[in-house]
PDB file of C-alpha atoms in Angstrom:
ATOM      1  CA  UNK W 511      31.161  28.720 -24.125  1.00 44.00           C
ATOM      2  CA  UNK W 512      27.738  29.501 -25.391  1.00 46.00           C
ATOM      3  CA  UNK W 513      26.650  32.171 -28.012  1.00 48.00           C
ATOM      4  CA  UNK W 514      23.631  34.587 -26.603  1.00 49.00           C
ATOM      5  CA  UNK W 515      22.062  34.819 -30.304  1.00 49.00           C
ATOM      6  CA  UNK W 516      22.090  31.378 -31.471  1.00 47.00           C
ATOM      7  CA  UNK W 517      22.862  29.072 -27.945  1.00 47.00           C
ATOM      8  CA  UNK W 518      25.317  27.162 -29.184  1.00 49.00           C
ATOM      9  CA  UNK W 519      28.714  26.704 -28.757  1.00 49.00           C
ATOM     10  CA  UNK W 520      30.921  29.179 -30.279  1.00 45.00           C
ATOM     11  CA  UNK W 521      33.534  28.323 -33.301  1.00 47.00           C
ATOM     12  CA  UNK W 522      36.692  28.024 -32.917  1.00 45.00           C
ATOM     13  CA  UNK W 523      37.958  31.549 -33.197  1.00 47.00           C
ATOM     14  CA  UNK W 524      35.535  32.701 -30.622  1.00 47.00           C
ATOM     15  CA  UNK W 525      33.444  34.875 -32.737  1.00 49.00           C
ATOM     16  CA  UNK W 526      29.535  34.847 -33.045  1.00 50.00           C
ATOM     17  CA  UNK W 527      28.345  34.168 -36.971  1.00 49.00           C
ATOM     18  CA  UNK W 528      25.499  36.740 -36.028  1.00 49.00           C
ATOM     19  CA  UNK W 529      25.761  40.255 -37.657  1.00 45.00           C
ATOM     20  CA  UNK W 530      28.067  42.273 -36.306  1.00 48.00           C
ATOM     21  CA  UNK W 531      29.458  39.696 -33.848  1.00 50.00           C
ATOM     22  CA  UNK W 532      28.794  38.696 -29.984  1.00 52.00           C
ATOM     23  CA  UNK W 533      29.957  40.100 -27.105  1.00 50.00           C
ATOM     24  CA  UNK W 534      27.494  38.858 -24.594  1.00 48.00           C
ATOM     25  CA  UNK W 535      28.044  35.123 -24.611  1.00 45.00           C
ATOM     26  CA  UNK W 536      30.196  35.238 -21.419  1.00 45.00           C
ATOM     27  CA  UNK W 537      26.913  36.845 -19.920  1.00 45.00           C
ATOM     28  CA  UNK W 538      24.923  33.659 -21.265  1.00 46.00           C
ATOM     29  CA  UNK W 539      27.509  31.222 -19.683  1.00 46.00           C
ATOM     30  CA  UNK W 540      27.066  32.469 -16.365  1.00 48.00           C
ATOM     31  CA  UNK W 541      23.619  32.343 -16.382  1.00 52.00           C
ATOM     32  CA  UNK W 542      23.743  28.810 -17.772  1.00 54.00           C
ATOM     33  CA  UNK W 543      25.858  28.059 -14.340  1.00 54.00           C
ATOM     34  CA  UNK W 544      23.484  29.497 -12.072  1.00 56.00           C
ATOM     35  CA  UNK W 545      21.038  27.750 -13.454  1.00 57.00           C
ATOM     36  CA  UNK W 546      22.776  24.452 -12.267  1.00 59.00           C
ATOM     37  CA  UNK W 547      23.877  25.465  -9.198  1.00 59.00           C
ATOM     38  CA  UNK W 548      20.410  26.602  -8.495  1.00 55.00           C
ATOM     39  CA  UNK W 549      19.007  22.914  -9.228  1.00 54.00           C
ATOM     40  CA  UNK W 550      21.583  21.281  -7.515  1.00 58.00           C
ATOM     41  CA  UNK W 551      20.662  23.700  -4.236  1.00 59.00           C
ATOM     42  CA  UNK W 552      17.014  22.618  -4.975  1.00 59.00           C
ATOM     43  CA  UNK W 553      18.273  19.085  -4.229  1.00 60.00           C
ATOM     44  CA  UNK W 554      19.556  19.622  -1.275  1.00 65.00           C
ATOM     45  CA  UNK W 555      15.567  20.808   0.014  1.00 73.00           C
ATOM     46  CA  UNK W 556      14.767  17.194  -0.515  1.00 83.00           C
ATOM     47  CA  UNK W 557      13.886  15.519   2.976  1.00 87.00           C
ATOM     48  CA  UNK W 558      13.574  11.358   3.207  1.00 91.00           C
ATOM     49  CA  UNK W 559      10.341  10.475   4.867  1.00 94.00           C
ATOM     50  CA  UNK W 560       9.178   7.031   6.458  1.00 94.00           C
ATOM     51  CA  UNK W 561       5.541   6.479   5.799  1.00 94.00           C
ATOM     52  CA  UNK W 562       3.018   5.190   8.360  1.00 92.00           C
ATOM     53  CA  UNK W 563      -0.131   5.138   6.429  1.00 93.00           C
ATOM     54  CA  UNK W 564      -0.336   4.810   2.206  1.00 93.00           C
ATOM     55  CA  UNK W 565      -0.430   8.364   1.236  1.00 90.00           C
ATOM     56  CA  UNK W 566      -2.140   8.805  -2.930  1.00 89.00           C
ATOM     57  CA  UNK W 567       0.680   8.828  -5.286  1.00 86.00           C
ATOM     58  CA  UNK W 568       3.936   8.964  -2.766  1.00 91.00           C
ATOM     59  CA  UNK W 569       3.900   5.593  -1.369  1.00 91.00           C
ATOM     60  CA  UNK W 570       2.451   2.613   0.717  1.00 92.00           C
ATOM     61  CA  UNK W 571       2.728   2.551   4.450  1.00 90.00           C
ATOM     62  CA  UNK W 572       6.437   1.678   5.450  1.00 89.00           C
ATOM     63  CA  UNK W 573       8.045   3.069   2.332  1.00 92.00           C
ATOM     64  CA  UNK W 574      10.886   5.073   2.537  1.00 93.00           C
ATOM     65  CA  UNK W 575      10.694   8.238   0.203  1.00 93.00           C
ATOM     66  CA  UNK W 576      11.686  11.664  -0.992  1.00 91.00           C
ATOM     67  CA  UNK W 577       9.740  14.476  -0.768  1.00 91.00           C
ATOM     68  CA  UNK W 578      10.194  18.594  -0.983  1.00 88.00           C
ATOM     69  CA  UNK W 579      10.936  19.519   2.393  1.00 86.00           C
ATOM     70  CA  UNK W 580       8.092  22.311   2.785  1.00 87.00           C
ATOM     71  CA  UNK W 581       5.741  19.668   1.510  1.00 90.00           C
ATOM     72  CA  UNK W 582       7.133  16.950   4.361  1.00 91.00           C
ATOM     73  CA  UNK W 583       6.573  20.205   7.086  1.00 90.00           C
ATOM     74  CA  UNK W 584       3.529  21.421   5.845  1.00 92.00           C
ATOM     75  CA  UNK W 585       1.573  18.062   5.153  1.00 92.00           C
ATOM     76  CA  UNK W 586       3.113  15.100   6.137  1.00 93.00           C
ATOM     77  CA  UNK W 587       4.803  15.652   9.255  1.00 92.00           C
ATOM     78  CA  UNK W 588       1.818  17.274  11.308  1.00 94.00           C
ATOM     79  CA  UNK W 589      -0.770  15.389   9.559  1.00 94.00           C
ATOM     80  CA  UNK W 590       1.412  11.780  11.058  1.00 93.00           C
ATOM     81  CA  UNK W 591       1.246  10.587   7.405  1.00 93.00           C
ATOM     82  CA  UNK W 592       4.885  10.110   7.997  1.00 94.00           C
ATOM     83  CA  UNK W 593       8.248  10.596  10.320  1.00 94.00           C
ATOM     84  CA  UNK W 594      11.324  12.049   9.329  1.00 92.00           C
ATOM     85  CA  UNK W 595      13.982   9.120   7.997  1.00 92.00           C
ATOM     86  CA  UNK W 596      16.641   9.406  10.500  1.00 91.00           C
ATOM     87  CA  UNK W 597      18.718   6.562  11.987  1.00 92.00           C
ATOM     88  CA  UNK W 598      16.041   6.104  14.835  1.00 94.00           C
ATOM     89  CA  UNK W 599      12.896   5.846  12.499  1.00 92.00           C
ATOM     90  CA  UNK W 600      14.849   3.470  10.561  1.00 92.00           C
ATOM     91  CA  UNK W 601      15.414   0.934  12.833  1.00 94.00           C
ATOM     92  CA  UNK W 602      12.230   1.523  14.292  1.00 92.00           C
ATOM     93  CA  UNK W 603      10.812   1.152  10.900  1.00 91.00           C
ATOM     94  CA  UNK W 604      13.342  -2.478  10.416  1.00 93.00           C
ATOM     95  CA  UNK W 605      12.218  -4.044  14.132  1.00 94.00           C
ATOM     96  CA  UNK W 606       8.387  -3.370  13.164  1.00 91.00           C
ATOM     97  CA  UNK W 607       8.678  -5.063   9.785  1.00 91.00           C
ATOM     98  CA  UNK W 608      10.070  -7.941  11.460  1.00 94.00           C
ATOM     99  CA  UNK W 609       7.504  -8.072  14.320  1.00 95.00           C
ATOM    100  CA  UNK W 610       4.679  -8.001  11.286  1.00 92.00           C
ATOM    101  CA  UNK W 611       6.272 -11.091   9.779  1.00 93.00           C
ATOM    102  CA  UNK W 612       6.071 -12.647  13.026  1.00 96.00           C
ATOM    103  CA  UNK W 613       2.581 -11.788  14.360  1.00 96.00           C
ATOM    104  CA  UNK W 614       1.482 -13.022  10.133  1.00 94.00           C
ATOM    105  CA  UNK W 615       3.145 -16.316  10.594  1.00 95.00           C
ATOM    106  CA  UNK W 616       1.785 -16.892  13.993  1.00 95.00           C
ATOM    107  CA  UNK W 617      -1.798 -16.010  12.772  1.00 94.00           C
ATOM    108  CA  UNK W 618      -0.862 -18.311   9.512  1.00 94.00           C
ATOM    109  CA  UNK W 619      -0.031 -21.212  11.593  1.00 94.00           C
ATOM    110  CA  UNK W 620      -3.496 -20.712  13.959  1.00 92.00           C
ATOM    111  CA  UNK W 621      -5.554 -20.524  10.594  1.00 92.00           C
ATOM    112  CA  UNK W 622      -3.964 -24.058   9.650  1.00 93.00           C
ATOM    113  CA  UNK W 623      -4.944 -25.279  13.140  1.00 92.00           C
ATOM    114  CA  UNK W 624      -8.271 -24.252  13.328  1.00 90.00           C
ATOM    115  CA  UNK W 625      -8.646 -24.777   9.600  1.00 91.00           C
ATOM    116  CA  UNK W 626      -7.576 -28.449  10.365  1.00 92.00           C
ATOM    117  CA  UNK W 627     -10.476 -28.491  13.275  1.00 90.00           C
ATOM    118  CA  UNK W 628     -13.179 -27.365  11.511  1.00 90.00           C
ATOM    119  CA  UNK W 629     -12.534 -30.052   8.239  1.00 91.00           C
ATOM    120  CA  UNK W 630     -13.162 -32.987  10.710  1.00 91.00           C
ATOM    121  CA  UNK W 631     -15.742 -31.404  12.190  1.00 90.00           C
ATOM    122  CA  UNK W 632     -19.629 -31.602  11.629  1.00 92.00           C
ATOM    123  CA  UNK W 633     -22.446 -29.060  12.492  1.00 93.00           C
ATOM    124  CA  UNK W 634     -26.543 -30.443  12.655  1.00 93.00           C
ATOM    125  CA  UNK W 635     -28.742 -27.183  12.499  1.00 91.00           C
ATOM    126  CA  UNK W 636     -32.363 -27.691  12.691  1.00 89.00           C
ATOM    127  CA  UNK W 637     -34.824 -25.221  11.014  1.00 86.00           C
ATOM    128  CA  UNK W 638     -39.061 -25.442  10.350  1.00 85.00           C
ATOM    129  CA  UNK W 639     -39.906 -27.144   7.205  1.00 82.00           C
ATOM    130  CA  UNK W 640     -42.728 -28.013   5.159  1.00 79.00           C
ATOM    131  CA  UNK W 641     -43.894 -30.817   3.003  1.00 77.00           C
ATOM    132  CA  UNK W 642     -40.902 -33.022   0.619  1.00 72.00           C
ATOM    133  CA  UNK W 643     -38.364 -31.274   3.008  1.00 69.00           C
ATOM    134  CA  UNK W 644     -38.795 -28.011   1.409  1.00 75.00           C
ATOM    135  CA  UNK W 645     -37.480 -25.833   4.793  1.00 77.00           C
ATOM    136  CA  UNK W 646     -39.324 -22.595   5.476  1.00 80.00           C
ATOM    137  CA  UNK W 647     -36.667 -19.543   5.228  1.00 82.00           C
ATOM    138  CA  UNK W 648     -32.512 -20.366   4.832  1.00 86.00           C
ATOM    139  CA  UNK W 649     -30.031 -21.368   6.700  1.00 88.00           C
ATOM    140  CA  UNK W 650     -27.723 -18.375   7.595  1.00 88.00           C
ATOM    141  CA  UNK W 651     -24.163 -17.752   8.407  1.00 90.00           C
ATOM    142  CA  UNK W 652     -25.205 -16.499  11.463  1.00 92.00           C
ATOM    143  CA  UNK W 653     -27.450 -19.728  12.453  1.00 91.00           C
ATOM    144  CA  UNK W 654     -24.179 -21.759  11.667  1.00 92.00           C
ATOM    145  CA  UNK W 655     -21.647 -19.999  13.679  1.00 92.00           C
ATOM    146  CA  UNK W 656     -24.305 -20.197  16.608  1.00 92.00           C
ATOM    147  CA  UNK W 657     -24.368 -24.180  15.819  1.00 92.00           C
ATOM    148  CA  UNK W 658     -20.488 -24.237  15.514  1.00 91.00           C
ATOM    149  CA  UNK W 659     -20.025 -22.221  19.002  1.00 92.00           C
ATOM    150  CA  UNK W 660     -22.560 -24.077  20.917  1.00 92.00           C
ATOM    151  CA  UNK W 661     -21.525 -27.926  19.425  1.00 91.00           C
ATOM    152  CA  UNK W 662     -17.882 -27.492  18.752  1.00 89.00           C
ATOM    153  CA  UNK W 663     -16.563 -24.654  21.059  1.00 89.00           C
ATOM    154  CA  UNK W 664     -15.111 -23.073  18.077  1.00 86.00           C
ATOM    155  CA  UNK W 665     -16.013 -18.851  17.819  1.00 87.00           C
ATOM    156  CA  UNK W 666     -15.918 -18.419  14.105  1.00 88.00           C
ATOM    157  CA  UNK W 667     -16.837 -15.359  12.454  1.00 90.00           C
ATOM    158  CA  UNK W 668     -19.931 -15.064  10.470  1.00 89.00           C
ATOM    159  CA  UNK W 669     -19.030 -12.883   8.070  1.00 91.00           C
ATOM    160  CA  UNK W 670     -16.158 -15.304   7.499  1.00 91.00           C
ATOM    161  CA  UNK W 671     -18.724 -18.501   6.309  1.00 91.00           C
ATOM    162  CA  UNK W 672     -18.828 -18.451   2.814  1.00 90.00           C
ATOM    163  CA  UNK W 673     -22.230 -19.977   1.552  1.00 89.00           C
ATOM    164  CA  UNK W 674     -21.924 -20.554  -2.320  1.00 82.00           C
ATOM    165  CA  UNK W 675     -25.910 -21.077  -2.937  1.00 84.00           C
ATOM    166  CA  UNK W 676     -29.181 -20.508   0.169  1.00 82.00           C
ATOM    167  CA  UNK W 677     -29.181 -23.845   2.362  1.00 86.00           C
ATOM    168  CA  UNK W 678     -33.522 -23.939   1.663  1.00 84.00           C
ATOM    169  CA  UNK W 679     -34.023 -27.982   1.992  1.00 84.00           C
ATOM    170  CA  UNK W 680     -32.810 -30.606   4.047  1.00 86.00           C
ATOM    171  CA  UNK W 681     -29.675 -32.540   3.897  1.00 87.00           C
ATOM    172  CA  UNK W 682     -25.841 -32.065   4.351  1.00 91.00           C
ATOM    173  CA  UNK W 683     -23.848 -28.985   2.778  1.00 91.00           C
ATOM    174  CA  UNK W 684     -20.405 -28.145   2.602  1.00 91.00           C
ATOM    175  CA  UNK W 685     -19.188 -24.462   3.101  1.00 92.00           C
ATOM    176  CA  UNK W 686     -16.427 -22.541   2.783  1.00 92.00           C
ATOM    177  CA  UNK W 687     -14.474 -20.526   6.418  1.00 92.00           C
ATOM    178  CA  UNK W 688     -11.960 -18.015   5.611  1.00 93.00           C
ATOM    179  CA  UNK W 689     -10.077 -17.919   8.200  1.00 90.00           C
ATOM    180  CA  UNK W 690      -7.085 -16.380   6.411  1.00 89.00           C
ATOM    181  CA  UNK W 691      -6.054 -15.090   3.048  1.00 89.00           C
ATOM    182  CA  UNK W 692      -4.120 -17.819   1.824  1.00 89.00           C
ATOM    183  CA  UNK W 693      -6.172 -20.990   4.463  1.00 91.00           C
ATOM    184  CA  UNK W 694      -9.595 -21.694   3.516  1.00 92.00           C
ATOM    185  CA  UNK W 695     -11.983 -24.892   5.552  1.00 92.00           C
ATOM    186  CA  UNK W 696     -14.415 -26.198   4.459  1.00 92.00           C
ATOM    187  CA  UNK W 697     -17.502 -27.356   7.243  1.00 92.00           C
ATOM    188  CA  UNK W 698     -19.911 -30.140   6.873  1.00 92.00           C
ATOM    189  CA  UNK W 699     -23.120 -28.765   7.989  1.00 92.00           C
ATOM    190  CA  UNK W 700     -26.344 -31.112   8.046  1.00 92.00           C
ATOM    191  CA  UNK W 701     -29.413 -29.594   7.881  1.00 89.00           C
ATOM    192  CA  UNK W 702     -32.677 -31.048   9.758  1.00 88.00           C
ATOM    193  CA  UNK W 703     -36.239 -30.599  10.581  1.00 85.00           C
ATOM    194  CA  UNK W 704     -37.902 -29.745  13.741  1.00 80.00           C
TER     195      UNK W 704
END
């Protein structure tokens, strides 16, 4: 039991220390308990959302969290930021996760493949050049995917070939394919005249 004046608990023989004495502590208390029943109601507004795209400071995409309902109605659910977290959505949510693992460790294990290609492989690529081999322009990424498709067969990306420093002379260069985040190759490439 609270005292009104001072909001603490009251002594022993129930009386306030304030002048005059307290009457209205009972008055307090019951406000005191509305105020926690009113939280606890507040809880219940909560709504668990699965995520489908990373939405600022809530969560990434296939995160399960909890949000005010009105801001789940009002912004997430029509914007499809998010579903609602029922039973359903959850297992939806479980079988997709484990199809993701399975389409990355089938990509993984055709990086290694083509990753194990490419390191045996070589690629010429002829370009102009001048006097003392000096070549006229670089090689590009672009001019050594063409040479990979039309020698090897292989379609690599050329915004994939990683060239550390501009092929500008003659000889034979190694450089870097990502094919995936965790397999990098690395091509021979010799470079000749006309």
């Amino acid at each position: 039991k609270f005292c009104f004046h001072l909001f603490r608990l009251l002594p022993p023989q129930g009386k306030c220390r304030w002048i005059g004495g307290c009457r209205r502590w009972v008055e307090v208390w019951k406000q005191s308990e509305e105020k926690k029943s009113f939280w606890r109601k507040k809880e219940k507004f909560k709504m668990e959302v699965v995520l489908l795209e990373d939405v600022k400071a809530l969560g990434k995409k296939g995160q399960v969290v909890k949000v005010n309902d009105g801001y789940a109605r009002n912004f997430i659910l029509p914007k499809k930021l998010g579903v609602e977290a029922t039973s359903k959505n959850l297992n939806d949510l479980k079988l997709q996760k484990a199809n993701d693992a399975k389409v990355a460790a089938e990509q993984l294990a055709a990086a290694k493949e083509l990753g194990e290609k490419i390191e045996k492989s070589k690629v010429v690529v002829s370009i102009k050049a001048g006097e003392g081999g000096r070549a006229f322009g670089a090689v590009s990424s672009k001019e050594i995917a063409k040479a990979a498709a039309d020698q090897l067969g292989l379609d690599i990306d050329k915004k994939k070939i990683v060239i550390p420093d501009a092929i500008k002379s003659l000889g034979t260069y190694n450089v870097n394919i990502k094919l995936h985040k965790d397999v990098t190759a690395t091509l021979t490439v010799k470079v000749e005249a006309k």
